[in-house]
Coordinates of C-alpha atoms (C1' of nucleotides) in Angstrom, one line a residue:
Chain A
X18 CA -85.8 61.1 37.3
X19 CA -82.5 61.6 39.1
X20 CA -80.9 58.3 40.6
X21 CA -82.9 55.1 40.6
X22 CA -81.6 54.4 44.2
X23 CA -82.0 51.2 46.1
X24 CA -83.6 52.3 49.0
X25 CA -85.8 55.3 49.9
X26 CA -82.9 57.0 52.2
X27 CA -80.3 57.2 48.9
X28 CA -83.0 58.4 46.7
X29 CA -84.2 61.2 48.9
X30 CA -80.4 62.0 49.8
X31 CA -79.4 62.0 46.6
X32 CA -82.0 64.5 45.2
X33 CA -81.9 66.9 48.1
X34 CA -77.9 66.9 48.1
X35 CA -77.9 67.3 44.4
X36 CA -80.5 70.3 44.5
X37 CA -78.7 72.4 47.3
X38 CA -75.3 71.8 46.3
X39 CA -76.5 72.9 42.4
X40 CA -77.6 76.2 44.3
X41 CA -81.5 75.4 43.8
X42 CA -82.3 76.6 47.0
X43 CA -80.5 79.9 47.6
X44 CA -78.8 80.0 51.5
X45 CA -81.3 81.3 53.7
X46 CA -84.1 78.8 52.2
X47 CA -86.0 77.0 54.8
X48 CA -87.5 73.4 54.1
X49 CA -89.7 72.0 56.5
X50 CA -89.3 68.3 57.3
X51 CA -92.9 67.1 56.7
X52 CA -93.1 69.3 53.7
X53 CA -90.3 67.3 52.2
X54 CA -91.6 64.0 53.8
X55 CA -95.0 65.2 51.6
X56 CA -93.1 66.0 48.6
X57 CA -90.8 62.5 48.3
X58 CA -93.7 60.5 49.5
X59 CA -91.7 58.8 52.1
X60 CA -92.1 59.1 56.0
X61 CA -90.8 62.0 58.2
X62 CA -88.2 59.3 59.9
X63 CA -86.5 58.9 56.3
X64 CA -86.3 62.6 55.8
X65 CA -84.9 63.3 59.4
X66 CA -82.1 60.8 58.7
X67 CA -81.5 62.6 55.5
X68 CA -81.5 66.1 57.0
X69 CA -79.1 64.7 59.8
X70 CA -76.8 63.2 56.7
X71 CA -76.9 67.1 55.1
X72 CA -76.4 68.9 58.5
X73 CA -73.2 66.6 59.0
X74 CA -72.0 68.0 55.8
X75 CA -72.8 71.5 56.6
X76 CA -75.1 71.9 53.7
X77 CA -77.9 72.9 55.9
X78 CA -78.9 73.4 59.7
X79 CA -81.8 72.0 61.5
X80 CA -83.5 74.5 64.1
X81 CA -86.3 74.0 66.1
X82 CA -89.5 76.3 65.2
X83 CA -87.6 77.1 62.5
X84 CA -86.9 74.4 60.1
X85 CA -84.5 73.3 58.2
X86 CA -82.2 76.2 56.8
X87 CA -80.0 75.9 53.6
X88 CA -76.3 77.0 54.4
X89 CA -74.2 79.2 52.4
X90 CA -71.5 77.4 50.2
X91 CA -68.8 78.8 52.5
X92 CA -69.8 76.2 54.9
X93 CA -70.1 73.2 52.9
X94 CA -68.0 70.5 53.7
X95 CA -66.3 70.5 50.1
X96 CA -63.7 68.1 50.8
X97 CA -66.9 65.0 51.4
X98 CA -66.2 62.9 48.1
X99 CA -70.2 62.8 48.0
X100 CA -70.5 66.8 48.2
X101 CA -67.8 66.8 45.3
X102 CA -69.4 64.5 43.1
X103 CA -72.7 66.7 43.4
X104 CA -70.9 69.7 42.5
X105 CA -69.3 68.3 39.4
X106 CA -72.5 66.8 38.8
X107 CA -74.1 70.2 38.7
X108 CA -73.9 73.8 36.9
X109 CA -70.8 74.8 38.6
X110 CA -68.5 72.1 37.5
X111 CA -65.9 74.1 35.5
X112 CA -65.4 76.2 38.8
X113 CA -65.4 73.1 40.9
X114 CA -63.1 71.9 38.6
X115 CA -60.5 74.3 38.5
X116 CA -60.5 74.6 42.3
X117 CA -59.7 70.4 42.5
X118 CA -56.8 71.0 39.7
X119 CA -55.2 73.7 41.9
X120 CA -55.3 71.5 45.1
X121 CA -53.6 68.9 42.9
X122 CA -51.0 70.9 41.6
X123 CA -50.1 71.7 45.2
X124 CA -50.2 68.2 46.6
X125 CA -49.2 65.5 43.9
X126 CA -45.4 67.1 43.6
X127 CA -45.3 66.8 47.4
X128 CA -46.8 63.5 47.2
X129 CA -44.5 62.0 44.5
X130 CA -41.3 63.4 46.4
X131 CA -42.5 61.4 49.0
X132 CA -43.3 58.2 47.2
X133 CA -39.9 58.3 45.9
X134 CA -38.8 57.7 49.5
X135 CA -41.6 55.2 50.6
X136 CA -42.5 53.4 47.3
X137 CA -42.5 49.7 48.0
X138 CA -41.1 47.7 44.9
X139 CA -44.5 46.2 43.9
X140 CA -45.7 50.3 44.1
X141 CA -42.7 51.0 41.7
X142 CA -43.5 48.2 39.2
X143 CA -47.2 49.2 39.4
X144 CA -46.3 52.6 38.6
X145 CA -44.3 51.6 35.6
X146 CA -46.8 49.3 34.5
X147 CA -49.4 52.3 34.3
X148 CA -47.1 54.6 32.7
X149 CA -46.4 52.4 29.9
X150 CA -50.0 51.5 30.1
X151 CA -50.3 55.5 28.9
X152 CA -47.8 55.1 26.7
X153 CA -49.5 52.6 24.4
X154 CA -53.0 54.4 24.7
X155 CA -51.8 57.7 23.8
X156 CA -52.4 57.5 20.4
X157 CA -55.2 56.3 18.3
X158 CA -58.3 58.1 20.1
X159 CA -57.9 55.4 22.9
X160 CA -58.9 57.9 25.3
X161 CA -60.9 56.0 28.0
X162 CA -58.3 53.5 28.0
X163 CA -55.7 56.1 28.5
X164 CA -58.0 57.7 31.5
X165 CA -58.0 54.3 33.0
X166 CA -54.1 53.9 33.1
X167 CA -53.8 57.7 34.2
X168 CA -56.0 57.5 37.2
X169 CA -54.5 54.5 38.5
X170 CA -50.8 56.1 38.2
X171 CA -52.0 58.8 40.0
X172 CA -53.6 56.6 42.7
X173 CA -50.7 54.7 43.2
X174 CA -48.3 58.1 43.5
X175 CA -50.9 59.1 46.3
X176 CA -50.9 55.9 48.0
X177 CA -47.1 55.3 47.6
X178 CA -46.8 58.8 49.3
X179 CA -47.5 56.9 52.5
X180 CA -49.6 59.9 53.9
X181 CA -52.8 59.3 54.8
X182 CA -54.3 62.7 53.5
X183 CA -52.6 62.5 50.3
X184 CA -53.8 58.8 49.8
X185 CA -57.5 59.8 50.3
X186 CA -57.4 62.4 47.6
X187 CA -57.0 59.7 45.0
X188 CA -60.8 59.8 44.1
X189 CA -60.3 63.5 43.8
X190 CA -58.0 62.8 41.1
X191 CA -59.9 60.6 39.6
X192 CA -63.2 62.7 39.3
X193 CA -60.6 65.7 37.8
X194 CA -59.2 63.5 35.4
X195 CA -62.5 61.7 34.4
X196 CA -64.1 65.4 34.3
X197 CA -61.6 66.6 32.1
X198 CA -61.7 63.7 29.3
X199 CA -65.3 63.5 29.5
X200 CA -65.2 67.3 29.0
X201 CA -62.4 67.8 26.4
X202 CA -63.3 68.0 22.7
X203 CA -62.0 64.2 22.8
X204 CA -60.8 64.5 19.6
X205 CA -57.3 65.1 20.0
X206 CA -54.9 62.4 21.6
X207 CA -53.5 63.4 24.8
X208 CA -50.4 65.7 24.8
X209 CA -47.2 63.8 24.2
X210 CA -45.3 65.8 26.8
X211 CA -47.2 64.9 29.5
X212 CA -47.0 61.0 28.7
X213 CA -43.5 61.2 28.5
X214 CA -43.1 63.2 32.2
X215 CA -45.4 60.3 33.4
X216 CA -42.7 57.7 32.3
X217 CA -40.1 60.1 33.9
X218 CA -42.0 60.3 37.3
X219 CA -42.0 56.5 37.4
X220 CA -38.0 56.3 36.6
X221 CA -37.3 59.0 39.5
X222 CA -39.6 57.2 41.9
X223 CA -37.7 53.9 41.2
X224 CA -34.4 55.5 41.3
X225 CA -35.8 57.3 44.7
X226 CA -34.9 60.4 43.3
X227 CA -37.6 62.4 45.3
X228 CA -36.1 66.1 44.4
X229 CA -37.0 64.9 40.3
X230 CA -40.2 63.0 41.2
X231 CA -41.4 66.3 42.6
X232 CA -39.9 68.4 40.1
X233 CA -41.7 66.2 37.3
X234 CA -44.7 66.2 39.0
X235 CA -44.7 69.8 39.1
X236 CA -44.4 70.1 35.5
X237 CA -47.5 67.7 34.9
X238 CA -49.4 70.1 37.2
X239 CA -48.4 73.3 35.3
X240 CA -49.5 71.4 32.1
X241 CA -52.9 70.7 33.6
X242 CA -53.4 74.2 34.8
X243 CA -52.5 75.6 31.5
X244 CA -55.1 73.1 30.4
X245 CA -57.7 74.4 32.0
X246 CA -57.1 78.3 31.0
X247 CA -57.1 77.5 27.3
X248 CA -60.4 76.2 27.8
X249 CA -62.0 78.7 30.1
X250 CA -59.8 81.7 30.4
Chain B
X14 CA -69.0 61.2 80.7
X15 CA -67.8 62.4 77.5
X16 CA -69.6 65.6 76.4
X17 CA -72.5 67.2 77.9
X18 CA -74.4 67.7 74.8
X19 CA -77.6 69.2 74.2
X20 CA -79.9 66.8 72.3
X21 CA -79.3 63.2 72.4
X22 CA -78.4 62.6 68.9
X23 CA -75.3 64.8 69.6
X24 CA -74.3 63.1 72.6
X25 CA -74.5 59.8 70.8
X26 CA -72.7 60.7 67.9
X27 CA -69.9 62.3 70.1
X28 CA -69.6 59.4 72.0
X29 CA -69.9 57.0 69.4
X30 CA -67.6 59.0 66.9
X31 CA -64.9 59.4 69.2
X32 CA -65.0 55.7 70.3
X33 CA -65.0 54.2 66.4
X34 CA -62.0 56.9 65.7
X35 CA -60.1 56.3 68.7
X36 CA -59.8 52.7 67.4
X37 CA -62.0 51.0 70.1
X38 CA -64.0 49.1 67.9
X39 CA -61.6 47.5 65.5
X40 CA -62.4 47.5 62.0
X41 CA -65.2 44.5 61.5
X42 CA -66.7 45.2 64.7
X43 CA -70.7 44.7 64.2
X44 CA -72.9 46.9 66.6
X45 CA -76.4 46.3 66.4
X46 CA -79.1 49.4 66.6
X47 CA -81.1 48.3 69.3
X48 CA -78.3 46.9 71.2
X49 CA -77.1 50.8 71.2
X50 CA -80.5 52.5 72.1
X51 CA -80.7 50.3 74.8
X52 CA -76.9 51.2 75.7
X53 CA -77.5 54.9 75.6
X54 CA -80.6 54.5 76.8
X55 CA -82.4 56.7 73.7
X56 CA -84.8 55.2 71.0
X57 CA -84.0 53.3 68.2
X58 CA -85.0 56.6 65.9
X59 CA -82.0 58.3 67.5
X60 CA -79.4 55.4 67.0
X61 CA -80.5 55.1 63.2
X62 CA -79.9 58.9 62.7
X63 CA -76.5 58.9 64.2
X64 CA -75.6 55.6 62.4
X65 CA -76.7 57.5 59.0
X66 CA -74.2 60.0 60.0
X67 CA -71.4 58.0 60.7
X68 CA -72.2 56.4 57.5
X69 CA -72.1 59.8 55.8
X70 CA -68.4 59.8 57.3
X71 CA -67.4 56.1 56.4
X72 CA -66.7 55.2 60.0
X73 CA -69.3 52.5 59.4
X74 CA -71.4 50.7 57.2
X75 CA -74.8 49.4 57.8
X76 CA -76.3 46.0 56.0
X77 CA -79.5 44.3 56.9
X78 CA -79.3 41.2 58.8
X79 CA -75.6 42.0 59.6
X80 CA -76.0 45.1 61.6
X81 CA -73.5 48.2 61.4
X82 CA -69.9 47.2 60.7
X83 CA -66.9 49.3 61.8
X84 CA -64.9 50.0 58.5
X85 CA -60.9 50.1 58.2
X86 CA -59.1 53.6 58.6
X87 CA -58.3 53.5 55.0
X88 CA -62.0 54.5 53.8
X89 CA -62.7 57.1 56.7
X90 CA -63.4 60.7 55.7
X91 CA -60.3 61.8 57.1
X92 CA -60.9 65.7 55.7
X93 CA -64.3 65.9 57.5
X94 CA -63.7 68.1 60.4
X95 CA -65.4 66.2 62.8
X96 CA -63.4 63.2 62.2
X97 CA -60.4 65.3 62.4
X98 CA -61.0 66.6 65.8
X99 CA -62.3 63.3 67.1
X100 CA -59.0 61.9 66.1
X101 CA -57.0 64.7 67.3
X102 CA -58.7 64.1 70.6
X103 CA -57.7 60.5 70.3
X104 CA -54.8 58.4 71.1
X105 CA -53.4 58.5 67.5
X106 CA -53.0 62.5 67.8
X107 CA -49.3 62.6 66.9
X108 CA -49.5 60.6 63.7
X109 CA -52.9 62.9 63.0
X110 CA -50.7 65.9 63.3
X111 CA -47.8 64.2 61.2
X112 CA -50.3 63.6 58.2
X113 CA -51.8 67.1 58.7
X114 CA -48.5 68.9 58.5
X115 CA -47.3 67.0 55.6
X116 CA -50.7 68.4 54.1
X117 CA -49.9 71.8 55.1
X118 CA -46.5 71.8 53.6
X119 CA -47.8 70.9 50.2
X120 CA -50.9 73.2 50.0
X121 CA -49.8 76.6 51.8
X122 CA -46.7 77.8 49.9
X123 CA -49.1 77.3 47.0
X124 CA -51.9 79.3 48.6
X125 CA -49.6 81.9 49.7
X126 CA -48.5 82.4 46.0
X127 CA -52.0 82.9 45.0
X128 CA -52.5 85.2 47.9
X129 CA -50.1 87.5 46.5
X130 CA -52.0 87.6 43.1
X131 CA -55.1 87.8 44.6
X132 CA -55.5 89.3 47.9
X133 CA -57.4 92.6 48.5
X134 CA -56.0 95.3 50.3
X135 CA -58.1 94.6 53.2
X136 CA -56.5 91.3 53.5
X137 CA -52.7 92.7 52.9
X138 CA -53.2 94.8 56.0
X139 CA -55.0 92.0 58.1
X140 CA -52.1 89.8 57.1
X141 CA -49.3 92.8 58.0
X142 CA -51.1 93.3 61.1
X143 CA -50.9 89.6 62.2
X144 CA -47.4 89.3 61.7
X145 CA -46.9 92.2 63.6
X146 CA -48.3 90.9 66.0
X147 CA -46.6 87.7 65.8
X148 CA -43.5 89.9 66.4
X149 CA -45.1 91.5 69.4
X150 CA -46.0 88.4 71.2
X151 CA -42.7 86.3 70.0
X152 CA -40.7 86.9 73.4
X153 CA -41.7 86.4 76.8
X154 CA -43.6 83.4 77.2
X155 CA -46.4 84.8 75.6
X156 CA -47.1 81.6 73.6
X157 CA -51.3 81.9 73.6
X158 CA -51.3 85.1 72.2
X159 CA -48.7 84.5 69.5
X160 CA -50.9 81.2 68.7
X161 CA -53.8 83.9 68.2
X162 CA -52.1 85.6 65.6
X163 CA -50.3 82.7 64.2
X164 CA -53.4 81.2 63.3
X165 CA -55.0 84.4 61.9
X166 CA -52.1 84.8 59.7
X167 CA -52.6 81.3 57.9
X168 CA -56.6 81.8 57.6
X169 CA -56.0 85.1 55.7
X170 CA -53.4 83.6 53.5
X171 CA -55.5 80.7 52.9
X172 CA -58.7 82.7 52.5
X173 CA -56.7 85.3 50.1
X174 CA -55.5 82.8 47.6
X175 CA -58.9 82.6 46.2
X176 CA -59.2 78.8 46.2
X177 CA -62.2 77.3 47.9
X178 CA -60.2 74.2 48.7
X179 CA -57.3 75.8 50.1
X180 CA -59.9 78.1 52.2
X181 CA -61.6 75.7 53.9
X182 CA -58.6 74.3 55.4
X183 CA -58.5 77.4 57.9
X184 CA -59.9 75.0 60.6
X185 CA -57.4 72.3 59.9
X186 CA -54.4 74.4 60.2
X187 CA -56.3 76.4 63.3
X188 CA -56.1 72.8 64.9
X189 CA -52.3 71.7 63.9
X190 CA -50.9 75.0 65.4
X191 CA -53.3 74.8 68.4
X192 CA -51.9 71.2 68.8
X193 CA -48.2 71.8 68.2
X194 CA -48.6 74.5 70.8
X195 CA -50.1 72.8 73.7
X196 CA -48.0 69.8 73.1
X197 CA -44.7 71.5 73.1
X198 CA -42.6 72.0 76.2
X199 CA -44.1 75.2 76.1
X200 CA -40.8 76.7 77.8
X201 CA -39.3 78.0 74.7
X202 CA -40.6 81.0 72.8
X203 CA -41.3 80.7 69.2
X204 CA -38.2 80.5 66.9
X205 CA -37.1 83.8 66.1
X206 CA -36.6 82.9 62.0
X207 CA -40.1 81.4 61.8
X208 CA -41.2 84.8 62.8
X209 CA -39.4 86.9 60.5
X210 CA -40.1 84.7 57.6
X211 CA -43.8 85.4 58.5
X212 CA -43.1 89.2 58.4
X213 CA -41.7 88.5 55.1
X214 CA -44.5 86.8 53.5
X215 CA -46.8 89.5 54.3
X216 CA -44.2 91.6 52.6
X217 CA -44.1 89.7 49.6
X218 CA -47.9 89.2 49.4
X219 CA -48.2 92.9 49.7
X220 CA -45.6 93.4 47.0
X221 CA -47.5 91.2 44.8
X222 CA -44.2 89.0 44.7
X223 CA -45.8 85.5 44.1
X224 CA -42.6 83.5 43.5
X225 CA -41.2 85.0 46.9
X226 CA -44.3 84.4 49.1
X227 CA -44.3 80.8 48.3
X228 CA -40.6 80.3 48.4
X229 CA -40.8 81.8 52.0
X230 CA -44.0 80.0 53.0
X231 CA -42.0 76.7 51.8
X232 CA -39.4 77.8 54.3
X233 CA -41.9 78.0 57.1
X234 CA -43.4 74.5 56.3
X235 CA -39.9 72.8 56.1
X236 CA -39.4 74.4 59.7
X237 CA -42.6 73.0 60.8
X238 CA -42.0 69.4 59.6
X239 CA -38.2 69.5 61.0
X240 CA -39.7 70.2 64.5
X241 CA -41.9 67.7 64.1
X242 CA -39.2 65.4 63.7
X243 CA -37.2 66.7 66.5
X244 CA -40.2 65.7 68.6
X245 CA -41.0 62.3 67.3
X246 CA -38.2 60.6 65.1
Chain C
dG10 C1' -71.2 16.7 49.2
dG11 C1' -73.6 20.2 46.6
dG12 C1' -77.3 23.2 45.5
dA13 C1' -82.4 24.6 46.2
dA14 C1' -85.6 26.3 49.8
dT15 C1' -86.5 28.0 54.1
dT16 C1' -85.8 30.4 58.6
dA17 C1' -85.2 34.0 61.1
dA18 C1' -82.3 37.9 62.5
dA19 C1' -81.7 42.5 62.0
dA20 C1' -82.1 47.1 59.0
dG21 C1' -85.6 49.5 56.8
dT22 C1' -89.7 52.0 56.6
dA23 C1' -94.0 53.9 58.6
dC24 C1' -96.9 56.2 61.7
dT25 C1' -98.6 57.9 65.5
dA26 C1' -98.3 60.0 70.0
dC27 C1' -96.1 62.9 72.7
dT28 C1' -92.4 66.6 74.3
dT29 C1' -89.2 70.4 74.2
dT30 C1' -88.0 74.4 72.1
dT31 C1' -88.3 79.1 70.3
dA32 C1' -89.8 82.8 67.3
dC33 C1' -93.2 86.1 67.2
dG34 C1' -97.3 88.0 68.8
dT35 C1' -99.7 90.5 72.5
dC36 C1' -100.6 93.1 75.9
dA37 C1' -99.5 95.5 80.2
dC38 C1' -96.6 99.2 82.2
dA39 C1' -93.8 102.8 82.2
Chain D
dT25 C1' -94.4 105.5 72.7
dG26 C1' -91.2 102.1 73.8
dT27 C1' -89.9 98.2 76.2
dG28 C1' -90.1 94.2 78.5
dA29 C1' -92.8 90.2 80.5
dC30 C1' -95.8 86.6 79.0
dG31 C1' -97.8 83.2 76.4
dT32 C1' -99.0 80.7 72.2
dA33 C1' -98.5 77.7 68.6
dA34 C1' -95.0 75.5 65.2
dA35 C1' -91.8 73.1 64.0
dA36 C1' -88.3 70.0 65.2
dG37 C1' -87.2 66.2 68.4
dT38 C1' -88.2 62.3 70.6
dA39 C1' -90.3 57.6 71.8
dG40 C1' -92.5 53.5 70.8
dT41 C1' -94.8 50.0 68.0
dA42 C1' -95.9 47.6 64.1
dC43 C1' -94.8 46.2 59.9
dT44 C1' -91.6 44.7 55.4
dT45 C1' -87.6 43.7 53.3
dT46 C1' -83.1 41.7 52.6
dT47 C1' -79.9 38.6 53.4
dA48 C1' -76.9 35.4 56.1
dA49 C1' -77.2 30.8 57.8
dT50 C1' -79.3 26.3 58.4
dT51 C1' -81.9 22.6 56.7
dC52 C1' -83.3 19.5 53.5
dC53 C1' -83.8 17.3 49.8
dC54 C1' -81.6 14.9 45.4

DNA sequence: GGGAATTAAAAGTACTACTTTTACGTCACA
DNA sequence: TGTGACGTAAAAGTAGTACTTTTAATTCCC
């Protein structure tokens, strides 16, 4: 039904997590562990372990004599990559993509500025390579190939920033870019202006020009935000 | 020893989580569940649930026939509030504070800009109130009171931004500000310039001047970063 | 010396019995 | 009629045991 899953735990976790983040159980809904055990045809042990994980994500709260209560969205660990993936797979995907894109627009310019200061020669090389890859695949409906380079590019920038918190947003950016590409009409090639900006960012980083790297990345971010507005006003 | 803990699970989780994030078990260390069960004098059931949670935070990885392996820092869910709290309580607290402050410097200006666009009248009022509270407590060694207003101020800005991802950083900011205050020499009152900037941000938001709110918050961030450099060069 | 078969160690799963907490209903008393 | 103490039962929490499954490591054969 959902994911094949290797291991009962993963299967139950994926199913329940997806259902909760999709809003199938409104906040306040109470589930009982042995009811769940029966429903998924697994032992209470497995269910308990799943509940503990969901509890650590603040999706649910388990209380004695009451049961497992679904918590309101406001308390969810929305930075948990697993939660992000579930939500992107669910109904409020557009809302989620918007939130994440705004986050990107705040973080990536600063990260690029830091990258210009801290990037190793190897990272500079990698950055240029990915930018050129984007140029090469920017025409002729090669969106999938373009996406790979785009993700790699942003990942390198975030890693090169030298900030751990930024680096860990690589997966989030990957999800957003993937979602964007696959949600798009997929007919048109990427905006040539954006492609050029990426090449220029690589240049700026190579030249250790932090202010320019930051400003150029800010322009990329503005483009991404405008794109969202065009799609969902 | 560590936390009193109501519930065996919480106790074991807190102890193990703290130990791992503190680097007491270098990456690659393998633990065995029944060894842990023995060490903490709890059943394997409890240990397994704890391991599952640590696994969901990507602090450890559990493999059959091998055991529970401690993962390298790079794979940790560093945005998990629990992980943040553990790390701030541990040895690399300074490094952690720096990472988080850089993150703040990227996010908060953008959040302030959005707050200027989206803040409700109630939020504007609250913002002004907290800013005035900061002014009132900015002199005469009233650092603890000042801190309360400071935290509240930034929380309102993040919430008013209307972006879920920003809003959830309220706790992180609170931790950083608290850590900063309690780590400081505690002798001197807050920088008057910073206090003024907060008042001006509240003004800018009230006047719906997004660009100004953003720029002023950027100045606050710059101040926070410089402060870090002064303390730990 | 290399590859296939064997082994055993550890996690994964199930089940059952028991303990602890606590929401809720009951009943006595004012 | 309202209020508070009390008892009950429901559900999670914990323990222990028995069994299954995966898989690293060793052995053994060619």
